Short mmCIF file of C-alpha atoms and ligand atoms in Angstrom, two decimals:
data_model
loop_
_atom_site.label_atom_id
_atom_site.label_comp_id
_atom_site.label_asym_id
_atom_site.label_seq_id
_atom_site.Cartn_x
_atom_site.Cartn_y
_atom_site.Cartn_z
CA MET A 1 -7.35 -11.90 15.67
CA SER A 2 -9.57 -12.89 12.76
CA HIS A 3 -11.66 -14.89 15.19
CA HIS A 4 -12.09 -11.81 17.33
CA HIS A 5 -13.12 -9.72 14.32
CA HIS A 6 -15.57 -12.36 13.28
CA HIS A 7 -17.22 -12.38 16.66
CA HIS A 8 -17.29 -8.60 16.84
CA HIS A 9 -18.87 -8.38 13.40
CA HIS A 10 -21.71 -10.71 14.31
CA HIS A 11 -22.28 -8.95 17.59
CA ASN A 12 -22.71 -5.63 15.79
CA ARG A 13 -24.82 -7.12 13.10
CA ARG A 14 -27.12 -8.76 15.64
CA GLN A 15 -27.51 -5.44 17.43
CA PHE A 16 -28.57 -3.81 14.21
CA LEU A 17 -31.03 -6.52 13.31
CA THR A 18 -32.72 -6.42 16.68
CA ARG A 19 -32.75 -2.64 16.86
CA SER A 20 -34.10 -1.95 13.44
CA ILE A 21 -36.62 -4.44 12.20
CA PHE A 22 -37.57 -2.98 8.89
CA LEU A 23 -37.73 -4.36 5.40
CA PRO A 24 -34.05 -4.01 4.32
CA SER A 25 -32.90 -5.81 7.47
CA LEU A 26 -35.18 -8.74 6.82
CA ILE A 27 -34.19 -9.04 3.18
CA CYS A 28 -30.66 -10.07 4.02
CA SER A 29 -31.78 -13.44 5.32
CA PHE A 30 -33.53 -14.32 2.06
CA SER A 31 -31.92 -15.76 -1.05
CA ALA A 32 -30.91 -13.54 -3.94
CA ASN A 33 -34.00 -14.63 -5.83
CA ALA A 34 -36.30 -13.77 -2.98
CA GLU A 35 -34.61 -10.41 -2.71
CA SER A 36 -35.24 -9.48 -6.33
CA LEU A 37 -38.82 -10.73 -5.96
CA LEU A 38 -39.34 -8.47 -2.96
CA ASP A 39 -37.77 -5.57 -4.82
CA ALA A 40 -40.10 -6.17 -7.71
CA GLN A 41 -43.07 -6.22 -5.36
CA ALA A 42 -41.84 -3.04 -3.70
CA GLY A 43 -41.98 -1.39 -7.11
CA GLY A 44 -38.47 -1.46 -8.58
CA ALA A 45 -34.82 -2.23 -7.99
CA ARG A 46 -32.76 -0.11 -5.63
CA THR A 47 -30.57 2.55 -7.16
CA TYR A 48 -27.32 1.44 -5.46
CA ASP A 49 -25.76 -1.91 -4.56
CA LEU A 50 -23.80 -0.53 -1.61
CA LEU A 51 -23.83 2.69 0.40
CA ILE A 52 -20.87 3.64 2.62
CA ARG A 53 -22.73 5.91 4.97
CA GLY A 54 -21.88 8.53 7.57
CA GLY A 55 -18.08 8.57 7.37
CA ARG A 56 -15.55 11.33 6.88
CA VAL A 57 -14.43 10.85 3.28
CA ILE A 58 -10.85 11.81 2.46
CA ASP A 59 -9.98 11.62 -1.22
CA PRO A 60 -7.03 13.84 -2.18
CA SER A 61 -7.52 12.98 -5.88
CA GLN A 62 -10.52 15.34 -5.85
CA SER A 63 -9.47 17.56 -2.89
CA LEU A 64 -12.28 16.05 -0.86
CA ALA A 65 -12.37 15.91 2.94
CA ALA A 66 -15.99 16.02 4.06
CA ASP A 67 -18.77 14.13 5.82
CA VAL A 68 -20.44 12.56 2.78
CA ASP A 69 -21.82 9.21 1.71
CA VAL A 70 -20.38 7.04 -1.08
CA ALA A 71 -22.87 5.18 -3.28
CA ILE A 72 -21.73 2.27 -5.45
CA ARG A 73 -23.44 0.62 -8.39
CA GLN A 74 -22.16 -2.27 -10.51
CA GLY A 75 -18.69 -2.10 -9.01
CA LYS A 76 -18.18 1.61 -9.73
CA ILE A 77 -18.50 4.78 -7.66
CA ALA A 78 -21.94 6.11 -8.63
CA ARG A 79 -22.42 9.15 -6.42
CA ILE A 80 -20.81 11.09 -3.57
CA ALA A 81 -23.14 13.37 -1.62
CA ALA A 82 -24.40 14.15 1.86
CA ASN A 83 -27.39 12.22 3.20
CA ILE A 84 -27.99 9.64 0.48
CA ALA A 85 -31.04 7.69 1.68
CA GLU A 86 -30.35 4.18 3.01
CA SER A 87 -33.52 3.03 1.29
CA GLU A 88 -31.83 3.64 -2.07
CA ALA A 89 -29.19 0.96 -1.39
CA ALA A 90 -29.40 -2.83 -1.18
CA GLN A 91 -26.61 -2.92 1.42
CA VAL A 92 -25.29 -0.32 3.84
CA LEU A 93 -21.82 -0.11 5.42
CA ASP A 94 -22.11 2.01 8.56
CA ALA A 95 -19.02 4.23 8.63
CA ARG A 96 -20.17 6.70 11.26
CA ARG A 97 -17.23 8.08 13.29
CA MET A 98 -14.89 6.46 10.72
CA ILE A 99 -12.53 7.68 8.00
CA VAL A 100 -13.37 6.56 4.44
CA THR A 101 -10.61 6.61 1.83
CA PRO A 102 -9.97 5.21 -1.64
CA GLY A 103 -8.56 1.67 -1.38
CA LEU A 104 -4.97 2.29 -0.30
CA VAL A 105 -2.02 1.70 -2.66
CA ASP A 106 1.24 0.28 -1.24
CA VAL A 107 4.03 0.64 -3.81
CA HIS A 108 6.55 -1.55 -1.97
CA VAL A 109 5.61 -5.00 -0.65
CA HIS A 110 6.89 -8.58 -1.07
CA VAL A 111 4.09 -11.04 -1.76
CA TYR A 112 5.81 -13.86 -3.69
CA ASP A 113 5.01 -16.20 -0.82
CA GLY A 114 6.87 -19.53 -1.08
CA VAL A 115 9.37 -18.51 -3.77
CA ALA A 116 11.10 -15.38 -2.49
CA PRO A 117 11.78 -16.60 1.08
CA LEU A 118 10.82 -13.26 2.64
CA GLY A 119 7.49 -13.18 0.80
CA ILE A 120 4.19 -12.99 2.68
CA PRO A 121 0.66 -13.96 1.65
CA ALA A 122 -0.92 -10.85 0.12
CA ASP A 123 -4.54 -11.05 1.23
CA PRO A 124 -4.34 -11.22 5.05
CA ASN A 125 -1.67 -8.50 5.08
CA CYS A 126 -2.95 -6.17 2.36
CA ILE A 127 -6.58 -6.21 1.24
CA ALA A 128 -7.77 -7.37 4.68
CA LYS A 129 -6.17 -4.20 6.06
CA GLY A 130 -7.52 -1.58 3.67
CA VAL A 131 -4.85 -1.93 0.97
CA THR A 132 -6.59 -2.91 -2.27
CA THR A 133 -3.61 -2.38 -4.59
CA VAL A 134 0.02 -3.33 -4.04
CA VAL A 135 3.23 -3.33 -6.03
CA ASP A 136 5.59 -6.20 -5.40
CA ALA A 137 8.99 -4.52 -5.52
CA GLY A 138 11.37 -6.99 -7.13
CA SER A 139 10.48 -10.34 -5.55
CA ALA A 140 10.30 -11.69 -9.10
CA GLY A 141 12.84 -11.42 -11.89
CA ALA A 142 12.49 -12.46 -15.53
CA HIS A 143 12.89 -16.18 -14.71
CA THR A 144 10.44 -16.25 -11.81
CA PHE A 145 7.84 -13.73 -13.00
CA PRO A 146 5.69 -16.25 -14.94
CA GLY A 147 5.15 -18.14 -11.68
CA PHE A 148 4.41 -14.90 -9.85
CA LYS A 149 1.73 -14.05 -12.39
CA GLN A 150 0.19 -17.51 -12.38
CA TYR A 151 0.29 -18.34 -8.67
CA VAL A 152 -0.02 -14.89 -7.05
CA VAL A 153 -1.35 -12.14 -9.32
CA ARG A 154 -4.13 -14.24 -10.85
CA VAL A 155 -5.11 -15.99 -7.62
CA VAL A 156 -5.22 -13.46 -4.78
CA ASP A 157 -7.95 -10.90 -4.05
CA THR A 158 -5.50 -8.02 -3.57
CA ARG A 159 -4.76 -6.24 -6.86
CA VAL A 160 -1.08 -7.07 -7.36
CA TYR A 161 1.32 -5.33 -9.73
CA ALA A 162 5.08 -5.76 -9.99
CA LEU A 163 8.38 -4.01 -10.47
CA LEU A 164 10.56 -6.59 -12.20
CA ASN A 165 13.92 -7.25 -10.57
CA ILE A 166 16.83 -6.66 -12.96
CA SER A 167 18.24 -9.97 -11.66
CA VAL A 168 16.56 -12.92 -13.39
CA VAL A 169 16.33 -14.81 -10.07
CA GLY A 170 14.47 -12.01 -8.30
CA GLN A 171 14.76 -12.28 -4.52
CA SER A 172 14.76 -16.10 -4.49
CA THR A 173 18.37 -16.40 -3.26
CA PHE A 174 17.96 -14.23 -0.18
CA SER A 175 16.83 -15.37 3.29
CA ASN A 176 17.95 -14.89 6.88
CA GLY A 177 19.79 -18.23 6.65
CA ASN A 178 21.35 -17.31 3.29
CA PRO A 179 21.75 -13.52 3.29
CA PHE A 180 23.30 -13.30 -0.17
CA GLY A 181 21.42 -11.21 -2.68
CA GLU A 182 20.56 -11.45 -6.34
CA LEU A 183 23.31 -9.22 -7.77
CA LEU A 184 26.44 -10.59 -6.10
CA ASP A 185 26.98 -12.33 -9.43
CA LEU A 186 26.43 -9.62 -12.01
CA ARG A 187 25.77 -12.22 -14.71
CA TYR A 188 22.24 -12.57 -13.29
CA ALA A 189 21.45 -8.95 -14.21
CA ASN A 190 19.99 -9.40 -17.69
CA PRO A 191 18.46 -6.37 -19.44
CA ASN A 192 17.39 -8.35 -22.53
CA LEU A 193 15.30 -10.90 -20.63
CA THR A 194 13.96 -8.14 -18.36
CA ILE A 195 12.85 -6.06 -21.35
CA LYS A 196 11.25 -9.08 -23.05
CA MET A 197 9.30 -10.10 -19.93
CA ILE A 198 8.06 -6.52 -19.40
CA GLU A 199 6.97 -6.16 -23.05
CA GLN A 200 4.86 -9.32 -22.64
CA ASN A 201 3.33 -8.26 -19.31
CA ARG A 202 2.74 -4.51 -19.33
CA ASP A 203 -0.64 -5.07 -17.71
CA VAL A 204 1.13 -6.26 -14.51
CA ILE A 205 4.70 -4.91 -14.63
CA LEU A 206 4.93 -1.17 -13.96
CA GLY A 207 8.69 -0.70 -13.75
CA VAL A 208 12.12 -2.13 -12.91
CA LYS A 209 13.48 -2.77 -9.39
CA ILE A 210 17.06 -2.92 -8.21
CA ARG A 211 18.46 -3.45 -4.70
CA LEU A 212 21.89 -1.94 -4.10
CA SER A 213 22.89 -2.84 -0.52
CA LYS A 214 26.28 -4.48 -0.01
CA ASN A 215 24.70 -7.85 0.84
CA VAL A 216 22.68 -7.74 -2.40
CA ALA A 217 25.00 -6.18 -4.98
CA GLY A 218 28.39 -6.00 -3.25
CA GLU A 219 30.76 -3.84 -5.27
CA ASN A 220 28.65 -4.30 -8.40
CA ASP A 221 26.12 -1.61 -7.50
CA LEU A 222 26.82 1.03 -10.15
CA ARG A 223 27.36 -1.48 -12.95
CA ALA A 224 24.14 -3.29 -12.01
CA LEU A 225 22.33 0.07 -11.88
CA GLY A 226 23.57 0.81 -15.39
CA LEU A 227 21.98 -2.45 -16.61
CA ALA A 228 18.70 -1.66 -14.82
CA ARG A 229 18.80 1.83 -16.36
CA GLU A 230 19.18 0.27 -19.80
CA ALA A 231 16.14 -1.99 -19.26
CA ALA A 232 13.93 0.77 -17.81
CA ASP A 233 14.80 3.17 -20.64
CA ALA A 234 14.10 0.52 -23.29
CA VAL A 235 10.56 -0.06 -22.00
CA GLY A 236 9.92 3.56 -20.96
CA LEU A 237 9.04 2.72 -17.37
CA PRO A 238 10.39 4.01 -14.04
CA LEU A 239 13.15 2.45 -12.00
CA MET A 240 12.82 1.88 -8.25
CA VAL A 241 16.17 1.90 -6.48
CA HIS A 242 16.65 0.47 -2.99
CA ILE A 243 19.29 2.48 -1.11
CA GLY A 244 21.05 2.17 2.26
CA ASN A 245 24.29 0.45 3.22
CA THR A 246 25.62 0.65 -0.34
CA TYR A 247 29.20 0.24 -1.53
CA SER A 248 28.99 3.44 -3.59
CA PRO A 249 27.92 6.77 -2.07
CA LEU A 250 24.34 7.94 -2.68
CA PRO A 251 25.25 10.91 -4.94
CA LYS A 252 26.78 8.51 -7.49
CA ILE A 253 23.58 6.48 -7.47
CA LEU A 254 21.28 9.52 -7.74
CA ALA A 255 23.31 10.82 -10.68
CA MET A 256 22.11 7.81 -12.70
CA LEU A 257 18.39 8.39 -12.01
CA LYS A 258 15.84 10.22 -14.14
CA THR A 259 12.51 12.00 -13.75
CA GLY A 260 9.87 9.54 -12.58
CA ASP A 261 12.28 7.12 -10.89
CA LEU A 262 11.71 6.21 -7.23
CA VAL A 263 14.23 6.01 -4.40
CA THR A 264 12.94 3.60 -1.76
CA HIS A 265 14.08 3.41 1.90
CA CYS A 266 14.49 7.22 1.76
CA TYR A 267 14.60 7.58 5.59
CA THR A 268 17.08 4.78 6.19
CA GLY A 269 19.19 5.26 9.31
CA ARG A 270 22.08 3.35 7.80
CA GLU A 271 25.08 4.53 5.84
CA GLY A 272 24.32 5.78 2.36
CA GLY A 273 21.17 7.66 3.37
CA ILE A 274 19.93 11.13 2.45
CA LEU A 275 21.70 13.03 5.29
CA ASP A 276 25.35 14.03 5.46
CA GLU A 277 27.53 13.51 8.56
CA ARG A 278 26.09 16.74 10.06
CA ASP A 279 22.48 15.61 9.48
CA ARG A 280 21.89 18.00 6.59
CA VAL A 281 19.96 16.76 3.54
CA LEU A 282 22.51 16.17 0.78
CA PRO A 283 22.35 18.77 -2.02
CA ASP A 284 22.23 15.84 -4.46
CA VAL A 285 18.96 14.71 -2.84
CA ARG A 286 17.42 18.17 -3.22
CA ARG A 287 18.50 18.24 -6.86
CA ALA A 288 16.98 14.79 -7.42
CA ILE A 289 13.64 15.95 -5.95
CA GLU A 290 13.72 19.07 -8.15
CA ASN A 291 14.26 16.77 -11.13
CA GLY A 292 11.10 14.80 -10.36
CA ILE A 293 12.68 11.80 -8.65
CA LEU A 294 10.29 10.49 -6.01
CA LEU A 295 11.22 9.62 -2.44
CA ASP A 296 9.44 6.45 -1.24
CA VAL A 297 9.44 5.36 2.40
CA GLY A 298 9.73 1.52 2.15
CA HIS A 299 9.75 1.18 5.97
CA GLY A 300 10.96 -2.44 6.15
CA VAL A 301 12.86 -4.15 8.91
CA GLY A 302 15.98 -2.01 8.55
CA SER A 303 15.09 1.00 6.46
CA PHE A 304 13.07 3.56 8.42
CA ALA A 305 14.57 5.68 11.19
CA PHE A 306 12.53 8.27 13.09
CA ARG A 307 15.72 10.28 13.53
CA THR A 308 16.36 10.50 9.78
CA ALA A 309 12.72 11.39 9.06
CA GLU A 310 12.66 14.04 11.80
CA LYS A 311 15.87 15.68 10.53
CA ALA A 312 14.64 15.57 6.92
CA PHE A 313 11.16 16.92 7.78
CA ALA A 314 12.76 19.82 9.69
CA GLN A 315 14.53 20.66 6.40
CA GLY A 316 11.33 20.33 4.36
CA VAL A 317 12.02 16.96 2.73
CA LEU A 318 8.82 14.88 2.79
CA PRO A 319 8.19 11.59 0.98
CA GLY A 320 6.31 11.36 -2.32
CA THR A 321 4.85 7.96 -1.42
CA ILE A 322 4.54 6.10 1.89
CA SER A 323 5.04 2.35 1.55
CA SER A 324 5.55 -0.51 3.96
CA ASP A 325 8.11 -2.93 2.41
CA LEU A 326 6.05 -5.64 4.15
CA HIS A 327 7.80 -9.02 4.29
CA GLN A 328 8.34 -11.97 6.63
CA GLY A 329 10.92 -10.03 8.63
CA ASN A 330 8.59 -7.19 9.67
CA ILE A 331 4.88 -8.17 9.65
CA ASN A 332 5.17 -8.94 13.38
CA GLY A 333 6.93 -5.62 13.94
CA PRO A 334 8.18 -3.03 13.49
CA VAL A 335 6.00 -2.54 10.37
CA TYR A 336 2.89 -4.72 11.01
CA ASP A 337 0.98 -3.14 8.11
CA LEU A 338 0.60 0.01 6.01
CA ALA A 339 -1.92 1.62 8.41
CA THR A 340 0.63 1.43 11.25
CA THR A 341 3.25 3.00 8.99
CA LEU A 342 0.82 5.84 8.18
CA SER A 343 0.22 6.40 11.89
CA LYS A 344 3.95 7.04 12.31
CA PHE A 345 3.70 9.87 9.78
CA LEU A 346 0.75 11.37 11.66
CA HIS A 347 3.09 11.44 14.67
CA LEU A 348 5.76 13.17 12.57
CA GLY A 349 3.30 16.00 11.92
CA VAL A 350 1.92 15.17 8.47
CA SER A 351 -1.84 15.89 8.28
CA LEU A 352 -4.26 13.02 7.74
CA GLU A 353 -5.13 14.36 4.26
CA GLU A 354 -1.46 14.55 3.27
CA VAL A 355 -0.78 11.07 4.65
CA ILE A 356 -3.69 9.62 2.65
CA ARG A 357 -2.51 11.48 -0.47
CA ARG A 358 0.79 9.56 -0.27
CA VAL A 359 -0.97 6.18 -0.43
CA THR A 360 -3.66 7.10 -3.00
CA ALA A 361 -3.27 10.04 -5.41
CA ASN A 362 0.54 10.14 -5.35
CA PRO A 363 1.14 6.44 -6.13
CA ALA A 364 -1.47 6.75 -8.90
CA LYS A 365 0.63 9.53 -10.45
CA ALA A 366 3.93 7.70 -9.93
CA LEU A 367 3.09 4.42 -11.65
CA ALA A 368 0.83 3.48 -14.59
CA PHE A 369 -2.03 1.82 -12.71
CA PRO A 370 -5.41 1.58 -14.47
CA SER A 371 -7.18 4.95 -14.34
CA GLY A 372 -9.25 5.48 -11.21
CA THR A 373 -6.81 3.64 -8.93
CA GLY A 374 -6.46 5.51 -5.63
CA SER A 375 -9.54 7.65 -6.28
CA LEU A 376 -13.23 7.77 -5.36
CA LYS A 377 -14.21 9.93 -8.33
CA VAL A 378 -17.57 9.00 -9.84
CA GLY A 379 -16.99 6.31 -12.45
CA SER A 380 -13.87 4.86 -10.77
CA ILE A 381 -13.70 1.19 -9.79
CA ALA A 382 -15.25 1.09 -6.31
CA ASP A 383 -12.21 0.26 -4.16
CA ALA A 384 -12.49 1.89 -0.74
CA ALA A 385 -11.27 1.48 2.82
CA VAL A 386 -12.73 2.35 6.21
CA PHE A 387 -10.50 3.23 9.17
CA GLU A 388 -10.95 4.17 12.75
CA LEU A 389 -8.71 7.03 13.88
CA ARG A 390 -8.16 5.84 17.41
CA GLU A 391 -6.64 8.10 20.06
CA GLY A 392 -3.56 6.63 21.78
CA PRO A 393 -1.36 6.44 23.64
CA TRP A 394 0.54 3.73 21.83
CA GLU A 395 4.24 3.04 21.45
CA MET A 396 5.71 3.19 17.96
CA VAL A 397 8.99 1.49 17.03
CA ASP A 398 11.16 2.19 13.98
CA SER A 399 13.67 -0.07 12.19
CA MET A 400 16.47 0.98 14.55
CA GLY A 401 14.49 -0.03 17.64
CA GLU A 402 13.90 3.63 18.57
CA LYS A 403 10.55 4.42 20.14
CA ARG A 404 8.18 7.36 19.94
CA PRO A 405 4.93 8.00 21.81
CA GLY A 406 2.08 7.83 19.30
CA LYS A 407 -1.14 9.77 19.78
CA TRP A 408 -3.28 8.78 16.80
CA ARG A 409 -3.51 5.37 15.24
CA LEU A 410 -5.27 4.37 12.04
CA ARG A 411 -6.98 1.03 12.44
CA PRO A 412 -8.36 -0.83 9.38
CA MET A 413 -12.06 -1.64 9.84
CA ALA A 414 -13.40 -2.62 6.41
CA THR A 415 -12.27 -2.91 2.80
CA VAL A 416 -14.40 -2.66 -0.34
CA LYS A 417 -13.11 -4.06 -3.63
CA ALA A 418 -15.02 -3.37 -6.85
CA GLY A 419 -18.12 -2.66 -4.78
CA HIS A 420 -17.94 -5.81 -2.64
CA ILE A 421 -17.10 -5.84 1.05
CA TYR A 422 -13.99 -7.97 1.60
CA GLY A 423 -13.88 -10.57 4.38
CA ASN A 424 -15.21 -9.88 7.85
CA SER A 425 -15.49 -6.16 8.24
CA VAL A 426 -15.38 -4.89 11.81
CA VAL A 427 -17.89 -2.12 11.16
CA PRO A 428 -21.60 -2.99 10.91
CA VAL A 429 -23.00 -4.06 7.58
CA TYR A 430 -26.68 -4.36 7.05
CA GLY A 431 -29.12 -4.54 4.19
ZN1 LIG B 501 11.73 -4.45 -0.32
#
């Protein structure tokens, strides 16, 4: 696939170079020194380093959905306006007929590749597909977080944050061959070490994570949740709770949550979900939403059912954030990536603007990312993504193996991080 993209990229680029032989096109084959020399001869530096031109820009953080250009200078968004001249920019990303968004934010992934057995490498699955910022949801606990910071967060191109697992071992015990989770022995749930590790790493850790399924916590779920509650309260950060197939019923779990907490796997088709036996949204779930508890999708290999989402949507219960729960068990289906997950919500009737809001502005409100995350406001760090909205038909599959006919599909075409184009973009780049 990357080979194909590579080829495609060069094909497009060659077309542009042969079609438009003018000064900016020639400059790209010279060295950086020659470029600045030419600029000097031309009578001054260009105003912008990069121009994302001709796309439909959707940025819910500033209620923007319009055909405008995005100009970037020194890694920051410098200007958003219609018809910014190409001659003002050193490099142009041609986004005509494309959707341009802030770099997407996925609040539930597993990228502790090599330590948590289900972990995946972040870059080919996240930033290469339009997701510039991710939150690893509990792959690391207090004992394994220093390694996560050193060998993942500091090394990869994707901006990686974490929710620290209340179990000191994180998700290192759990694999398909050893499906026994981190809270089966409650002695591994250690609020003191969790609090200490968070206090030392507030730049990376944005909250506490706990998984409550029977194969992770057994009958310990409510006691473990109490310990996670204690840690989250002590550091003043939100708690993300993984539901579905729990020993205790959901209302007992929700009763322990507070404003700002997140419930992930909200459309699970398993026992312990948000619907009662007659497919009505539980009153406890409505109360939780009224109290400012956020529903997060966390699609995953077993945690997103079209049926549950359809029933909930019909009763007005939409998610606060849309996340993928990407890990080894689902990158080859049914999740694939965040863009595919978003396409499923387009099918469910959510507008493109409201889908994008749930992976940009809403995550930025839910967790304490640096300001400007999930936004293209002037002055923000210039993280952006370019997508094609391709018309189907294509077959979508959920975690239960149920299929739906998709009409629209978002396809990642290019990613910009801090003003630099990441990897081999599929859309033409020239300059
Ligand atoms: Zn997960």
